[in-house]
CSV table of C-alpha atoms and ligand atoms in Angstrom, one decimal:
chain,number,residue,atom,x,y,z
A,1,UNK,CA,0.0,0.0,0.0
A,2,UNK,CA,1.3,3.4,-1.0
A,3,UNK,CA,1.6,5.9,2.1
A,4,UNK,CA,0.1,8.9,1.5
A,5,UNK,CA,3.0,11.3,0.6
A,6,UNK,CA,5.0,8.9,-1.8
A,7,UNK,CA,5.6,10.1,-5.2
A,8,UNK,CA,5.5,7.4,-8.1
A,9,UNK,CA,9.0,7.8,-9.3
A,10,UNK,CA,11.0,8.3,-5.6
A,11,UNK,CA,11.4,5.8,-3.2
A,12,UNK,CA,10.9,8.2,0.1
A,13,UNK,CA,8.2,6.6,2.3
A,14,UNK,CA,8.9,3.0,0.8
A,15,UNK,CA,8.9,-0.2,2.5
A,16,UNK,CA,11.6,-2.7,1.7
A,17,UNK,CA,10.1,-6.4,2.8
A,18,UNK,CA,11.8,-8.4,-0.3
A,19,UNK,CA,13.5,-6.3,-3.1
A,20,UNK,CA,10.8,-8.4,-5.3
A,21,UNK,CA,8.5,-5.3,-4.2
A,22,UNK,CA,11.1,-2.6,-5.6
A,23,UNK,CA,11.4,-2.9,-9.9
A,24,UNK,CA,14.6,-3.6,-10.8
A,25,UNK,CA,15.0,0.5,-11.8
A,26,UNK,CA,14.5,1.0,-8.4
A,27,UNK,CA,17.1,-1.8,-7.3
A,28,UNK,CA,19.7,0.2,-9.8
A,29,UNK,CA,19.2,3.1,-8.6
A,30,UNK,CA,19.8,1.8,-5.0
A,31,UNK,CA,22.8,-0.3,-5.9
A,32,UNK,CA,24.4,3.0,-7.9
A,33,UNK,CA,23.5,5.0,-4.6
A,34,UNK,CA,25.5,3.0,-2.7
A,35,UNK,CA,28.3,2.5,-4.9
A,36,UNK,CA,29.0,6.2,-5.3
A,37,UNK,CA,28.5,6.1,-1.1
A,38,UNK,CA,31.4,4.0,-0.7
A,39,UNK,CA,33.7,6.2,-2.8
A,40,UNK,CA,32.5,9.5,-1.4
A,41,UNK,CA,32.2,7.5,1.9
A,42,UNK,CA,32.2,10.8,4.0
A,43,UNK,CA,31.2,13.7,1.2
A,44,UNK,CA,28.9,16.6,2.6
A,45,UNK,CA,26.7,14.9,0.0
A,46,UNK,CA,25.3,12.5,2.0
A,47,UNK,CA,26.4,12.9,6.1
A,48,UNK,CA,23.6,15.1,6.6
A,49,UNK,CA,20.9,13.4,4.7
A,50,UNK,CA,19.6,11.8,8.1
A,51,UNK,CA,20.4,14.9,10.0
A,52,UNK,CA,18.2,15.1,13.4
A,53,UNK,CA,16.3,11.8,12.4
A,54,UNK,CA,16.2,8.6,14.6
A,55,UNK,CA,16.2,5.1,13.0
A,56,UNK,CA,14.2,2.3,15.3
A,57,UNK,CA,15.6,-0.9,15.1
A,58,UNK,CA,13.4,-3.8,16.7
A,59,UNK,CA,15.6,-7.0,17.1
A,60,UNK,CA,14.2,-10.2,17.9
A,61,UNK,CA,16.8,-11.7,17.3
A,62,UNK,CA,20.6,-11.2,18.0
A,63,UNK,CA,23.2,-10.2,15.1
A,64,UNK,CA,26.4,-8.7,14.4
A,65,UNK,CA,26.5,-7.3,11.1
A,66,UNK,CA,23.1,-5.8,10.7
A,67,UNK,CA,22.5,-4.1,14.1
A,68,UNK,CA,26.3,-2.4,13.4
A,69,UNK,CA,25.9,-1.5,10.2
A,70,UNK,CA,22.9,0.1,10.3
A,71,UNK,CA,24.0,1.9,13.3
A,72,UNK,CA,27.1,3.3,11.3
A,73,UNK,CA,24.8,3.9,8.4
A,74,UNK,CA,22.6,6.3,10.7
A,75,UNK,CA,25.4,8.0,11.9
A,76,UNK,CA,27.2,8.6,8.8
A,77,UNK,CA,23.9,10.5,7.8
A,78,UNK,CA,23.8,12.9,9.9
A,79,UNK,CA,21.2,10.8,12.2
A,80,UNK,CA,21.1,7.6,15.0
A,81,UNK,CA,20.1,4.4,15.3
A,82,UNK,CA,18.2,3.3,18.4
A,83,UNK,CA,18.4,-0.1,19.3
A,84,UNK,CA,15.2,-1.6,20.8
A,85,UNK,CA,14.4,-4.4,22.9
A,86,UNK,CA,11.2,-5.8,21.9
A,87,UNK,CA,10.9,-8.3,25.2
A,88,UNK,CA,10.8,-4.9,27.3
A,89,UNK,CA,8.4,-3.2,25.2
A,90,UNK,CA,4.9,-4.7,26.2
A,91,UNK,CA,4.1,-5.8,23.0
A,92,UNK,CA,1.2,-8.2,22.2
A,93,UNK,CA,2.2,-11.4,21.3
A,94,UNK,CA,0.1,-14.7,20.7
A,95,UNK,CA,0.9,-15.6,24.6
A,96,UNK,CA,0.8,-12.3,26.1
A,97,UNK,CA,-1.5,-9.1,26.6
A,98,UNK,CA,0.1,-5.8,25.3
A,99,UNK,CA,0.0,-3.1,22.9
A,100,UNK,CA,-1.1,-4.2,19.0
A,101,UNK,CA,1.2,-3.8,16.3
A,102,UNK,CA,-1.8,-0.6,15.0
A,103,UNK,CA,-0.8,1.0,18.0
A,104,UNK,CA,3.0,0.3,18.2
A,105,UNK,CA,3.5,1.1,14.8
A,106,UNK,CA,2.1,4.6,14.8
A,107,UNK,CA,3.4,6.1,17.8
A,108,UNK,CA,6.7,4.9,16.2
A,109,UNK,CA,6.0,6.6,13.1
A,110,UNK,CA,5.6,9.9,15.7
A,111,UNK,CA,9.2,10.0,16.1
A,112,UNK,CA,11.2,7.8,13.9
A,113,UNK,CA,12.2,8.4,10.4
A,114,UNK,CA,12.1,4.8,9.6
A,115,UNK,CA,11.7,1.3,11.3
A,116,UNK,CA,13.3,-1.7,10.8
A,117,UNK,CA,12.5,-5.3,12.6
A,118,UNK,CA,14.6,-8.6,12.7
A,119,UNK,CA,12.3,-11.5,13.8
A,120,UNK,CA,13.4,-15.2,12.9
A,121,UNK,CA,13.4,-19.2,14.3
A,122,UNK,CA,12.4,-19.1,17.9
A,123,UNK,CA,10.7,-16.1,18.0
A,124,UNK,CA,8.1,-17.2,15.4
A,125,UNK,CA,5.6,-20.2,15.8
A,126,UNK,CA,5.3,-20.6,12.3
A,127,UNK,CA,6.9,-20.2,8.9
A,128,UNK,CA,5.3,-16.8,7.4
A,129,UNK,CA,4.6,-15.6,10.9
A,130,UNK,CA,7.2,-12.7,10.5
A,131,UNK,CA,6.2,-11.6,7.0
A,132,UNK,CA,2.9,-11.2,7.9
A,133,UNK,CA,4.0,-9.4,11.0
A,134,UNK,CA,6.4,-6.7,8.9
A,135,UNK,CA,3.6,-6.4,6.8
A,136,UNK,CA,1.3,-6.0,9.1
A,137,UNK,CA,3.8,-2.9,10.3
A,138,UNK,CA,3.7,-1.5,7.1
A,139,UNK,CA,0.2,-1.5,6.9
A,140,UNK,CA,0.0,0.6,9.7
A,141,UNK,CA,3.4,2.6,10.0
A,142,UNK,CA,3.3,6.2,8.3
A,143,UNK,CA,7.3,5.3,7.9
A,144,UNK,CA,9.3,3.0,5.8
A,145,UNK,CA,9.5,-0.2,7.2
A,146,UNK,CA,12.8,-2.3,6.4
A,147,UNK,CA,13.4,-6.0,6.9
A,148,UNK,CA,16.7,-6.6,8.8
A,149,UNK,CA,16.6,-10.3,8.2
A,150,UNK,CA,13.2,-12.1,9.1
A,151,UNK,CA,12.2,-15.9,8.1
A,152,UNK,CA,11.3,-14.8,4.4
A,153,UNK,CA,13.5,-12.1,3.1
A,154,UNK,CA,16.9,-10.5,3.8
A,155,UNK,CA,16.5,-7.7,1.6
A,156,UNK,CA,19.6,-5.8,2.6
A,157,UNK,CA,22.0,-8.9,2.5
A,158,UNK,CA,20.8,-9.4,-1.0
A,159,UNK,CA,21.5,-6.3,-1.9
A,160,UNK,CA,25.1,-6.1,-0.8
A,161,UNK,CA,25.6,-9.5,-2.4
A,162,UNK,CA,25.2,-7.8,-5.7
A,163,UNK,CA,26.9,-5.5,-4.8
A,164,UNK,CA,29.9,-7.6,-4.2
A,165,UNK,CA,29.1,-9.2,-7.4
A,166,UNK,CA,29.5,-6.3,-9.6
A,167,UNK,CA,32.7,-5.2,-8.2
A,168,UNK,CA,34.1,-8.6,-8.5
A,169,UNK,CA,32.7,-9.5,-11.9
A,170,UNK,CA,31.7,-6.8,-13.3
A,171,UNK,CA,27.9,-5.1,-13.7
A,172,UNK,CA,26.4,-7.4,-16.4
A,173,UNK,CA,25.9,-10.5,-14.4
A,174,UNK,CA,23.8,-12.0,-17.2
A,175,UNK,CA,24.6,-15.7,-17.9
A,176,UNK,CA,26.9,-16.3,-14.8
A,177,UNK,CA,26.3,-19.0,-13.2
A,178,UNK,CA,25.4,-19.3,-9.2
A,179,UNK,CA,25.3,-22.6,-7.3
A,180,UNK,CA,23.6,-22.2,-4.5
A,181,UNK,CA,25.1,-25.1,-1.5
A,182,UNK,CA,23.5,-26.5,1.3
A,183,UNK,CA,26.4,-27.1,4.1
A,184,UNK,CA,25.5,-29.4,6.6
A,185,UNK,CA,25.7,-26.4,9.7
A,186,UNK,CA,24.8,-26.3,13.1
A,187,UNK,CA,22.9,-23.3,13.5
A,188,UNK,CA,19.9,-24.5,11.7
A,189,UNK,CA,19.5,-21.5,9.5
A,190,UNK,CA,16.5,-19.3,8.5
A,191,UNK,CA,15.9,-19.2,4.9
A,192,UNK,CA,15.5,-15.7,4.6
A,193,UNK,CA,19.3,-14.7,2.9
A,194,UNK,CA,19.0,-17.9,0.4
A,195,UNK,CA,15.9,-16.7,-0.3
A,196,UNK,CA,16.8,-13.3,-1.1
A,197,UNK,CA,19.5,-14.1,-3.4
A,198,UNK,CA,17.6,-16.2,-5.5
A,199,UNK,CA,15.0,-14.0,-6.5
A,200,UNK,CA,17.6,-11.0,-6.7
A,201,UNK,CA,20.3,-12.8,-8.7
A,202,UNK,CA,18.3,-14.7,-11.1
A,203,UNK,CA,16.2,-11.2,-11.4
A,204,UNK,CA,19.4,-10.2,-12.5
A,205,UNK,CA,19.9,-12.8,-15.3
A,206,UNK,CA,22.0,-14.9,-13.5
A,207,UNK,CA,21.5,-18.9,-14.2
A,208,UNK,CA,20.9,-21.0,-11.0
A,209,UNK,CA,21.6,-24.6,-10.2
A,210,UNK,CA,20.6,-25.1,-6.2
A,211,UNK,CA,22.0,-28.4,-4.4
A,212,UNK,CA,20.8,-29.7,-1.2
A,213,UNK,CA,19.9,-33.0,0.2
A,214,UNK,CA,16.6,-35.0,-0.3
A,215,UNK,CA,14.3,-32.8,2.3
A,216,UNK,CA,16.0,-29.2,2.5
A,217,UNK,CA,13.1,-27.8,-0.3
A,218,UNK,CA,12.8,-24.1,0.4
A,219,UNK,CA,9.6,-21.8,0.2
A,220,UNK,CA,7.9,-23.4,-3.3
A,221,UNK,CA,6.7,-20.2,-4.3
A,222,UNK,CA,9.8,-18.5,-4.1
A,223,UNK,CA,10.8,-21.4,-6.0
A,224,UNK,CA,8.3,-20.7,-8.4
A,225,UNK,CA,9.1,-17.2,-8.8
A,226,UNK,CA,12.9,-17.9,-9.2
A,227,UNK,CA,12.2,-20.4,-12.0
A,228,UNK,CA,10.1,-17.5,-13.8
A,229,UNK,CA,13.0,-14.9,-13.7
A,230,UNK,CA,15.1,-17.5,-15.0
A,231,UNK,CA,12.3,-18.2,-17.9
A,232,UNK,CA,12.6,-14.5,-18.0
A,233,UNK,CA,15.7,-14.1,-18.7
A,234,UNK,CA,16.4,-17.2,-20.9
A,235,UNK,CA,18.4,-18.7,-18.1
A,236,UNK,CA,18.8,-22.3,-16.6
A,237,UNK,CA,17.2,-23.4,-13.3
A,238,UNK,CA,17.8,-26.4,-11.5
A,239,UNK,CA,17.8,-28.3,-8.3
A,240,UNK,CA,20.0,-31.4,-7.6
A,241,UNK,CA,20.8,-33.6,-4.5
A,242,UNK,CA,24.2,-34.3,-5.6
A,243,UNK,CA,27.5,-32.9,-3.3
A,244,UNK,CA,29.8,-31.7,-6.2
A,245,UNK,CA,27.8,-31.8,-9.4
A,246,UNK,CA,27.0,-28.4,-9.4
A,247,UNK,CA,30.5,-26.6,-8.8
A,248,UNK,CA,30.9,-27.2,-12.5
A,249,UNK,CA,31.4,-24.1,-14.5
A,250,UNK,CA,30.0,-22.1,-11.6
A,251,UNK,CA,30.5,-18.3,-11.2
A,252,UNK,CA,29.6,-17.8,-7.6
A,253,UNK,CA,29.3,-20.6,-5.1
A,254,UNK,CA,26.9,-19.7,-2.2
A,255,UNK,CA,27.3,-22.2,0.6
A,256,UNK,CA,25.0,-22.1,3.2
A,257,UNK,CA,23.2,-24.0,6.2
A,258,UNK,CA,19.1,-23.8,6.2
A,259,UNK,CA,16.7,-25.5,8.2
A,260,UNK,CA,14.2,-27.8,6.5
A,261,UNK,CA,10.9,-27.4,5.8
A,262,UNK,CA,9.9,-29.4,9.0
A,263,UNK,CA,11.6,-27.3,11.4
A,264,UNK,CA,9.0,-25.7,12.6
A,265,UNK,CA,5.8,-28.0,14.1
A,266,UNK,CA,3.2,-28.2,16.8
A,267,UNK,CA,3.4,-24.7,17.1
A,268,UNK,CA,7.7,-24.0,18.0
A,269,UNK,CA,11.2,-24.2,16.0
A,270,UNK,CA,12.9,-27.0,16.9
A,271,UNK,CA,16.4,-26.1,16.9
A,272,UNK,CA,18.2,-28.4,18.6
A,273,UNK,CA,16.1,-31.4,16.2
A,274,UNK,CA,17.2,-29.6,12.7
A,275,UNK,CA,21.4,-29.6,14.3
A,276,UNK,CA,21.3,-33.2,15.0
A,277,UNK,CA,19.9,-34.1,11.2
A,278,UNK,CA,21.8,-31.7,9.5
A,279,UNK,CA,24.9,-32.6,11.1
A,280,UNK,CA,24.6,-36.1,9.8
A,281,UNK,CA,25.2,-35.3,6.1
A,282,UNK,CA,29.4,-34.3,6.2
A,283,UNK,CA,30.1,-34.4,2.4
A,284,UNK,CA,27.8,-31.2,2.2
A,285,UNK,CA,30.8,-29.2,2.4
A,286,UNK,CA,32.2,-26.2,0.7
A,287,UNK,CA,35.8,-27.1,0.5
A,288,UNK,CA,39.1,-26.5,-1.8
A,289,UNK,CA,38.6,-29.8,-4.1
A,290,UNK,CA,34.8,-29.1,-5.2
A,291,UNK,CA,35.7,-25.3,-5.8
A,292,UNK,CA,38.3,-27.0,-7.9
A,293,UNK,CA,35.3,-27.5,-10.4
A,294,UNK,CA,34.3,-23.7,-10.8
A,295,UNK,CA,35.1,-21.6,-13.4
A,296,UNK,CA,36.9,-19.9,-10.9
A,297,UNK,CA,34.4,-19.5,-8.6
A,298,UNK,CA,34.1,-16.5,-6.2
A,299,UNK,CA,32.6,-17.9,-3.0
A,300,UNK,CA,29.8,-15.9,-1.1
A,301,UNK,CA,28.6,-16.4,2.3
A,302,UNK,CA,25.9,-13.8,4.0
A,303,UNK,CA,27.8,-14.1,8.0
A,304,UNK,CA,28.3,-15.7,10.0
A,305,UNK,CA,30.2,-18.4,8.4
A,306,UNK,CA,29.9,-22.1,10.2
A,307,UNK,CA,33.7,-22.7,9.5
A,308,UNK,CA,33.8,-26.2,9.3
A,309,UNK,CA,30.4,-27.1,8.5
A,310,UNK,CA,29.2,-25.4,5.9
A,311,UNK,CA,32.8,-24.1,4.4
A,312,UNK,CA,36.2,-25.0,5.1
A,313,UNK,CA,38.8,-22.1,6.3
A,314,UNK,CA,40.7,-22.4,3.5
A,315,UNK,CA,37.9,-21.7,1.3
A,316,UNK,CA,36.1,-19.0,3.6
A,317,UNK,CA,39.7,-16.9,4.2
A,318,UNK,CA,40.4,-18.1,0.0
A,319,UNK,CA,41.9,-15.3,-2.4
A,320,UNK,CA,38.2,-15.9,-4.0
A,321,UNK,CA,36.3,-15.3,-0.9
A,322,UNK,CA,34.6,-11.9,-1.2
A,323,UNK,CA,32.8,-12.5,2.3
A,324,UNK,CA,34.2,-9.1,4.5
A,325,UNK,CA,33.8,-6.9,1.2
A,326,UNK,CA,30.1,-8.2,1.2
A,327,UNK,CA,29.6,-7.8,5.0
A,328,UNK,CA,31.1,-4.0,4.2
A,329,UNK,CA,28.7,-3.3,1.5
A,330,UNK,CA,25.6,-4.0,3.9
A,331,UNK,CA,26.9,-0.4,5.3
A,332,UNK,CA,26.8,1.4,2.1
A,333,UNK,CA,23.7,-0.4,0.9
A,334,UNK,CA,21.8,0.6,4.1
A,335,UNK,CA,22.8,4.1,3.9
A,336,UNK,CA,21.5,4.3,0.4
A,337,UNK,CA,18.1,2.3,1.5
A,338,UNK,CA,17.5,5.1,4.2
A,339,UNK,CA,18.6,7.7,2.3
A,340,UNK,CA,16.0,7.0,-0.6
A,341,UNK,CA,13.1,6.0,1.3
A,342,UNK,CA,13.9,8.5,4.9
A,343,UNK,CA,15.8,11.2,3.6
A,344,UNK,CA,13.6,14.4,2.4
A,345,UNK,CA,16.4,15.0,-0.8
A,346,UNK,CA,14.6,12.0,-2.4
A,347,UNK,CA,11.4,13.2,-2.1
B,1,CP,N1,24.2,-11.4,7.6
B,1,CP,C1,23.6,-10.9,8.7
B,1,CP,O1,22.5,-10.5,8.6
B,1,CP,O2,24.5,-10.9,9.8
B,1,CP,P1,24.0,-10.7,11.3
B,1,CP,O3,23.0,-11.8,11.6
B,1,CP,O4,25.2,-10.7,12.1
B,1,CP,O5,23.3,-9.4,11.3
């Protein structure tokens, strides 16, 4: 839903849930935002686009990355971050009394020039559970909400992926070749950066092969929207259950724990249920011999990296490792999000 002050061709007053609901013009723009960002990193340009303005951050869950970058993002605006607590905040949940997200969200909008909300595994009942909630934020919020991870959509990671991308291959990633790689982790993973990447990078043109073990299917209509980009854009999609089949000729390999579909039942994640299985399968590993198969392969990880599990070190700290320049861009990416969609010079 369009708040009332948005203009058709800005992004100010925006959401940002999945960069599915931005056109790719918009995803450009944002990308050549923060690009020009990280050269100018501290031009008059941009450190007082924020100027005076709060950012709210609502984290459910913890993180390094997101909650730091965004800070630094805020303050190299001209603004600040505040870091909120939801568990002290009386909020109504499906257990407790408290204030409705109606409420909460528009006294928020009262003094914040933007929100954005982090709510993943355990502090959800049921797959969906947060999208509907950030939604349900954005229905009511008179700001931009922003998704800092939650068990959909990691808008912000995808973005700095691409980012990443085009420094390290160049801006037409048309016809490169991702593999996507289950690694057998123990942190049983939300699916929310996979996710991401594969509607943003096969959006992109980029051709897709995704390998996991019998049982690991992700969300079938992200699936299904993946496999129409690819359509789209005249490019290959596939999923396999083999270990190293898919390092062949790839571009980018993306190795990363997630939680199968049955992680979540009678009503609670089970955590400690997903670690045991997913431990069990060893050979899905990222490691020197299968990246041996790549066309070179740049490997790509959102943070934190399960060393060991999902990757080996010698891959993760690898001269084709682009994981810290990623993690950086999440900094300049943010800054450009808030900018468009908070800042009053994108009006
Ligand atoms: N990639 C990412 O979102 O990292 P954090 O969980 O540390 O924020």
């Amino acid at each position: 839903m369009m708040k009332e002050y948005e203009h058709k061709d800005s992004l100010y007053g925006r959401d940002l849930i999945t960069t599915e609901d931005w056109s790719l013009d918009e995803i450009m723009r944002t990308l050549e935002l923060a690009e020009d960002m990280q050269k100018n990193r501290f031009s008059p340009k941009y450190t007082e686009l924020l100027k005076d303005r709060s950012f709210f951050m609502f984290f459910h869950n913890p993180s390094v990355r997101t909650r730091q970058s965004f800070e630094c993002a805020a303050t190299e605006l001209g603004g600040h971050a505040q870091y909120l607590e939801p568990g002290g905040m009386r909020l109504k949940t499906k257990k407790t009394a408290g204030e409705t997200i109606e409420d909460t969200a528009k006294v928020m909008s009262r003094y914040a020039a933007g929100i954005g909300i982090r709510i993943l595994e355990d502090k959800i009942a049921s797959y969906g559970e947060g999208d509907n909630m950030l939604r349900e934020y954005a229905k009511w919020a008179d700001v931009p909400i922003i998704s800092m991870a939650h068990d959909k959509y990691h808008p912000c990671q995808g973005l700095a992926d691409i980012m990443g991308l085009r420094k390290h291959i160049g801006e037409n990633l048309k016809g490169k070749k991702l593999l996507l790689y289950w690694g057998h982790g123990a942190l049983a993973r939300s699916w929310c950066s996979v996710q991401e990447a594969l509607l943003l990078y096969s959006r992109l043109g980029m051709s897709i092969t995704v390998a996991h073990p019998e049982g690991y299917d992700l969300d079938p209509e992200v699936i299904k929207t993946t496999k129409l980009h690819c359509k789209e854009q005249g490019q290959k999609f596939e999923i396999i259950h083999d270990t190293v089949k898919g390092f062949e000729d790839a571009n980018v390999v993306y190795a990363r724990n997630w939680m199968s579909p049955n992680a979540y039942h009678d009503g609670e994640f089970h955590k400690e249920e997903e670690i045991v299985k997913a431990l069990k399968y060893t050979d899905w590993i990222c490691d020197e011999d299968k990246m041996k198969h790549t066309d070179d392969g740049l490997f790509i990880h959102p943070m934190p990296v399960d060393r060991g599990h999902e990757v080996t070190d010698e891959v993760a700290s690898g001269k084709r490792s682009i994981i810290y320049d990623v993690a950086e861009n999440r900094l300049h990416v943010q800054k450009a999000i808030m900018a468009l969609t908070m800042s009053e010079k994108y009006r």
